[in-house]
């Protein structure tokens, strides 16, 4: 495995995956908001399928992102960044990755224990629609808690990015994820 040596920027593929995952998670959060209201059965099944399809897309993209992160690492933080900010950045990213993982696992487990078939993209099923109510409720509760937590962490992540964008000395911390041109040629 290549040594994840410090770099000054993320690779283009890492940036593309970052934004694709962010967009898919945001869209999936919007779809998931429908579940809280009154719905016809056909709409619930269609929304559940849409939600599972986006979740499955995130699962695949997140898996690729994790492999790239392990293989290539991440850019070093600036030496003049206060240590509390470095600690918070590393902690927030670890929590964000853990919450995405928990969302994905609890979502798949919920789908496998649902009382109806959940079929992402109409290509396969996560279960047979005969799941156990107690198991479904447990995984669903974990999924909903992880959703609330990830919304909080995403809010902090975006606030930190905007904070650094406004700070002329550390503006590049945010811009390096927004710019798709780099001098680096690695994946």
mmCIF file of C-alpha atoms in Angstrom:
data_model
loop_
_atom_site.group_PDB
_atom_site.id
_atom_site.type_symbol
_atom_site.label_atom_id
_atom_site.label_comp_id
_atom_site.label_asym_id
_atom_site.label_seq_id
_atom_site.Cartn_x
_atom_site.Cartn_y
_atom_site.Cartn_z
ATOM 1 C CA UNK A 1 0.000 0.000 0.000
ATOM 2 C CA UNK A 2 1.406 3.438 -0.896
ATOM 3 C CA UNK A 3 2.467 5.659 1.965
ATOM 4 C CA UNK A 4 -0.144 8.399 2.520
ATOM 5 C CA UNK A 5 2.458 11.165 2.444
ATOM 6 C CA UNK A 6 1.351 14.710 3.285
ATOM 7 C CA UNK A 7 0.080 16.624 0.289
ATOM 8 C CA UNK A 8 -1.005 20.180 -0.297
ATOM 9 C CA UNK A 9 -4.304 19.279 -1.950
ATOM 10 C CA UNK A 10 -6.892 16.550 -2.362
ATOM 11 C CA UNK A 11 -6.940 14.667 -5.654
ATOM 12 C CA UNK A 12 -9.595 15.542 -8.209
ATOM 13 C CA UNK A 13 -11.309 12.211 -7.623
ATOM 14 C CA UNK A 14 -11.438 12.843 -3.861
ATOM 15 C CA UNK A 15 -13.016 16.246 -4.522
ATOM 16 C CA UNK A 16 -15.552 14.834 -6.964
ATOM 17 C CA UNK A 17 -16.488 12.111 -4.471
ATOM 18 C CA UNK A 18 -16.773 14.685 -1.669
ATOM 19 C CA UNK A 19 -19.282 16.768 -3.624
ATOM 20 C CA UNK A 20 -21.212 13.793 -5.040
ATOM 21 C CA UNK A 21 -21.585 12.289 -1.562
ATOM 22 C CA UNK A 22 -22.570 15.673 -0.111
ATOM 23 C CA UNK A 23 -25.216 16.198 -2.813
ATOM 24 C CA UNK A 24 -26.590 12.660 -2.445
ATOM 25 C CA UNK A 25 -26.785 12.932 1.353
ATOM 26 C CA UNK A 26 -28.517 16.319 1.156
ATOM 27 C CA UNK A 27 -31.029 15.021 -1.406
ATOM 28 C CA UNK A 28 -31.602 11.908 0.698
ATOM 29 C CA UNK A 29 -32.237 14.040 3.791
ATOM 30 C CA UNK A 30 -34.905 15.935 1.847
ATOM 31 C CA UNK A 31 -36.538 12.682 0.715
ATOM 32 C CA UNK A 32 -36.395 11.319 4.274
ATOM 33 C CA UNK A 33 -38.301 14.355 5.597
ATOM 34 C CA UNK A 34 -41.388 13.063 3.791
ATOM 35 C CA UNK A 35 -41.479 9.996 6.056
ATOM 36 C CA UNK A 36 -42.542 12.096 9.036
ATOM 37 C CA UNK A 37 -45.849 13.127 7.494
ATOM 38 C CA UNK A 38 -48.987 11.360 6.379
ATOM 39 C CA UNK A 39 -48.467 9.426 3.169
ATOM 40 C CA UNK A 40 -50.369 7.068 0.960
ATOM 41 C CA UNK A 41 -48.864 3.550 0.859
ATOM 42 C CA UNK A 42 -47.827 3.898 -2.801
ATOM 43 C CA UNK A 43 -46.023 7.182 -2.002
ATOM 44 C CA UNK A 44 -44.320 5.653 1.049
ATOM 45 C CA UNK A 45 -43.052 2.692 -1.005
ATOM 46 C CA UNK A 46 -41.865 4.990 -3.812
ATOM 47 C CA UNK A 47 -40.155 7.361 -1.355
ATOM 48 C CA UNK A 48 -38.592 4.431 0.500
ATOM 49 C CA UNK A 49 -37.203 3.158 -2.802
ATOM 50 C CA UNK A 50 -35.847 6.606 -3.720
ATOM 51 C CA UNK A 51 -34.305 6.934 -0.256
ATOM 52 C CA UNK A 52 -32.723 3.469 -0.514
ATOM 53 C CA UNK A 53 -31.438 4.200 -4.026
ATOM 54 C CA UNK A 54 -29.638 7.362 -2.928
ATOM 55 C CA UNK A 55 -28.403 5.609 0.214
ATOM 56 C CA UNK A 56 -26.998 2.794 -1.903
ATOM 57 C CA UNK A 57 -25.276 5.324 -4.154
ATOM 58 C CA UNK A 58 -23.740 6.948 -1.061
ATOM 59 C CA UNK A 59 -22.653 3.489 0.152
ATOM 60 C CA UNK A 60 -20.723 2.825 -3.067
ATOM 61 C CA UNK A 61 -19.232 6.328 -3.308
ATOM 62 C CA UNK A 62 -18.319 6.348 0.388
ATOM 63 C CA UNK A 63 -16.569 2.991 0.013
ATOM 64 C CA UNK A 64 -14.447 4.410 -2.819
ATOM 65 C CA UNK A 65 -13.785 7.554 -0.792
ATOM 66 C CA UNK A 66 -12.597 5.520 2.194
ATOM 67 C CA UNK A 67 -10.216 3.483 0.030
ATOM 68 C CA UNK A 68 -8.757 6.674 -1.465
ATOM 69 C CA UNK A 69 -8.443 8.273 1.960
ATOM 70 C CA UNK A 70 -6.599 5.231 3.310
ATOM 71 C CA UNK A 71 -4.346 4.946 0.265
ATOM 72 C CA UNK A 72 -3.606 8.625 -0.310
ATOM 73 C CA UNK A 73 -4.298 10.354 3.003
ATOM 74 C CA UNK A 74 -5.351 13.963 3.281
ATOM 75 C CA UNK A 75 -3.499 17.256 2.967
ATOM 76 C CA UNK A 76 -1.708 18.440 6.072
ATOM 77 C CA UNK A 77 -3.211 21.263 8.049
ATOM 78 C CA UNK A 78 -1.151 24.463 8.218
ATOM 79 C CA UNK A 79 1.433 24.707 10.956
ATOM 80 C CA UNK A 80 0.083 28.072 12.120
ATOM 81 C CA UNK A 81 -3.440 26.729 12.618
ATOM 82 C CA UNK A 82 -4.211 26.706 16.359
ATOM 83 C CA UNK A 83 -3.963 23.235 17.866
ATOM 84 C CA UNK A 84 -7.584 23.334 19.082
ATOM 85 C CA UNK A 85 -8.723 23.883 15.480
ATOM 86 C CA UNK A 86 -6.583 21.004 14.253
ATOM 87 C CA UNK A 87 -8.002 18.744 16.954
ATOM 88 C CA UNK A 88 -11.549 19.855 16.155
ATOM 89 C CA UNK A 89 -10.999 19.329 12.405
ATOM 90 C CA UNK A 90 -9.648 15.801 12.871
ATOM 91 C CA UNK A 91 -12.382 14.946 15.378
ATOM 92 C CA UNK A 92 -15.173 16.379 13.203
ATOM 93 C CA UNK A 93 -13.973 14.442 10.143
ATOM 94 C CA UNK A 94 -13.695 11.206 12.128
ATOM 95 C CA UNK A 95 -17.190 11.732 13.543
ATOM 96 C CA UNK A 96 -18.545 12.589 10.093
ATOM 97 C CA UNK A 97 -17.066 9.417 8.583
ATOM 98 C CA UNK A 98 -18.361 7.334 11.517
ATOM 99 C CA UNK A 99 -21.853 8.835 11.219
ATOM 100 C CA UNK A 100 -21.977 8.243 7.476
ATOM 101 C CA UNK A 101 -20.973 4.648 8.134
ATOM 102 C CA UNK A 102 -23.583 4.310 10.891
ATOM 103 C CA UNK A 103 -26.257 5.830 8.644
ATOM 104 C CA UNK A 104 -25.428 3.391 5.868
ATOM 105 C CA UNK A 105 -25.320 0.306 8.091
ATOM 106 C CA UNK A 106 -28.490 1.225 9.992
ATOM 107 C CA UNK A 107 -30.254 2.126 6.740
ATOM 108 C CA UNK A 108 -29.433 -1.207 5.121
ATOM 109 C CA UNK A 109 -30.379 -3.035 8.338
ATOM 110 C CA UNK A 110 -33.682 -1.132 8.464
ATOM 111 C CA UNK A 111 -34.407 -2.026 4.847
ATOM 112 C CA UNK A 112 -33.589 -5.679 5.464
ATOM 113 C CA UNK A 113 -36.036 -5.735 8.390
ATOM 114 C CA UNK A 114 -38.823 -3.710 6.750
ATOM 115 C CA UNK A 115 -42.335 -5.051 6.335
ATOM 116 C CA UNK A 116 -42.166 -4.387 2.593
ATOM 117 C CA UNK A 117 -39.507 -5.039 -0.014
ATOM 118 C CA UNK A 118 -36.986 -2.211 -0.384
ATOM 119 C CA UNK A 119 -35.487 -2.274 -3.868
ATOM 120 C CA UNK A 120 -32.819 0.324 -4.702
ATOM 121 C CA UNK A 121 -32.976 1.384 -8.350
ATOM 122 C CA UNK A 122 -35.376 -1.550 -8.827
ATOM 123 C CA UNK A 123 -32.296 -3.757 -9.323
ATOM 124 C CA UNK A 124 -32.203 -5.862 -6.149
ATOM 125 C CA UNK A 125 -33.841 -6.087 -2.742
ATOM 126 C CA UNK A 126 -32.393 -5.575 0.711
ATOM 127 C CA UNK A 127 -34.919 -7.933 2.215
ATOM 128 C CA UNK A 128 -37.978 -10.012 1.487
ATOM 129 C CA UNK A 129 -40.501 -7.706 3.154
ATOM 130 C CA UNK A 130 -41.019 -10.056 6.082
ATOM 131 C CA UNK A 131 -38.732 -8.353 8.558
ATOM 132 C CA UNK A 132 -39.209 -8.289 12.279
ATOM 133 C CA UNK A 133 -40.920 -5.242 13.765
ATOM 134 C CA UNK A 134 -38.637 -5.112 16.819
ATOM 135 C CA UNK A 135 -35.483 -5.286 14.689
ATOM 136 C CA UNK A 136 -36.849 -2.717 12.265
ATOM 137 C CA UNK A 137 -37.742 -0.347 15.109
ATOM 138 C CA UNK A 138 -34.268 -0.696 16.652
ATOM 139 C CA UNK A 139 -32.403 -0.040 13.390
ATOM 140 C CA UNK A 140 -34.839 2.718 12.454
ATOM 141 C CA UNK A 141 -34.238 4.459 15.802
ATOM 142 C CA UNK A 142 -30.460 4.258 15.292
ATOM 143 C CA UNK A 143 -30.881 5.547 11.719
ATOM 144 C CA UNK A 144 -32.990 8.509 12.869
ATOM 145 C CA UNK A 145 -30.549 9.390 15.674
ATOM 146 C CA UNK A 146 -27.593 9.188 13.278
ATOM 147 C CA UNK A 147 -29.512 11.428 10.862
ATOM 148 C CA UNK A 148 -30.002 14.108 13.528
ATOM 149 C CA UNK A 149 -26.362 13.890 14.565
ATOM 150 C CA UNK A 150 -25.058 14.067 11.008
ATOM 151 C CA UNK A 151 -27.147 17.177 10.330
ATOM 152 C CA UNK A 152 -25.460 18.818 13.335
ATOM 153 C CA UNK A 153 -21.972 17.755 12.234
ATOM 154 C CA UNK A 154 -22.595 18.849 8.617
ATOM 155 C CA UNK A 155 -23.717 22.239 9.948
ATOM 156 C CA UNK A 156 -20.489 22.548 11.949
ATOM 157 C CA UNK A 157 -18.468 21.378 8.917
ATOM 158 C CA UNK A 158 -20.041 24.015 6.647
ATOM 159 C CA UNK A 159 -19.646 26.733 9.313
ATOM 160 C CA UNK A 160 -15.956 25.861 9.686
ATOM 161 C CA UNK A 161 -15.468 25.923 5.914
ATOM 162 C CA UNK A 162 -17.094 29.369 5.729
ATOM 163 C CA UNK A 163 -15.028 30.559 8.707
ATOM 164 C CA UNK A 164 -11.822 29.532 6.944
ATOM 165 C CA UNK A 165 -13.019 30.997 3.638
ATOM 166 C CA UNK A 166 -13.452 34.361 5.395
ATOM 167 C CA UNK A 167 -9.981 34.093 6.971
ATOM 168 C CA UNK A 168 -7.503 35.323 4.349
ATOM 169 C CA UNK A 169 -4.578 33.405 5.849
ATOM 170 C CA UNK A 170 -6.393 30.043 5.821
ATOM 171 C CA UNK A 171 -8.789 30.593 2.906
ATOM 172 C CA UNK A 172 -7.039 27.875 0.905
ATOM 173 C CA UNK A 173 -8.276 25.247 3.409
ATOM 174 C CA UNK A 174 -11.761 25.666 1.976
ATOM 175 C CA UNK A 175 -10.711 26.502 -1.560
ATOM 176 C CA UNK A 176 -8.680 23.315 -1.941
ATOM 177 C CA UNK A 177 -11.923 21.303 -1.816
ATOM 178 C CA UNK A 178 -13.701 23.734 -4.145
ATOM 179 C CA UNK A 179 -11.050 24.011 -6.848
ATOM 180 C CA UNK A 180 -10.776 21.142 -9.262
ATOM 181 C CA UNK A 181 -7.480 22.143 -10.799
ATOM 182 C CA UNK A 182 -4.386 20.941 -8.994
ATOM 183 C CA UNK A 183 -0.765 20.282 -9.703
ATOM 184 C CA UNK A 184 -1.072 16.812 -8.225
ATOM 185 C CA UNK A 185 -1.537 13.898 -10.603
ATOM 186 C CA UNK A 186 -2.430 11.154 -8.121
ATOM 187 C CA UNK A 187 -5.894 9.731 -7.717
#
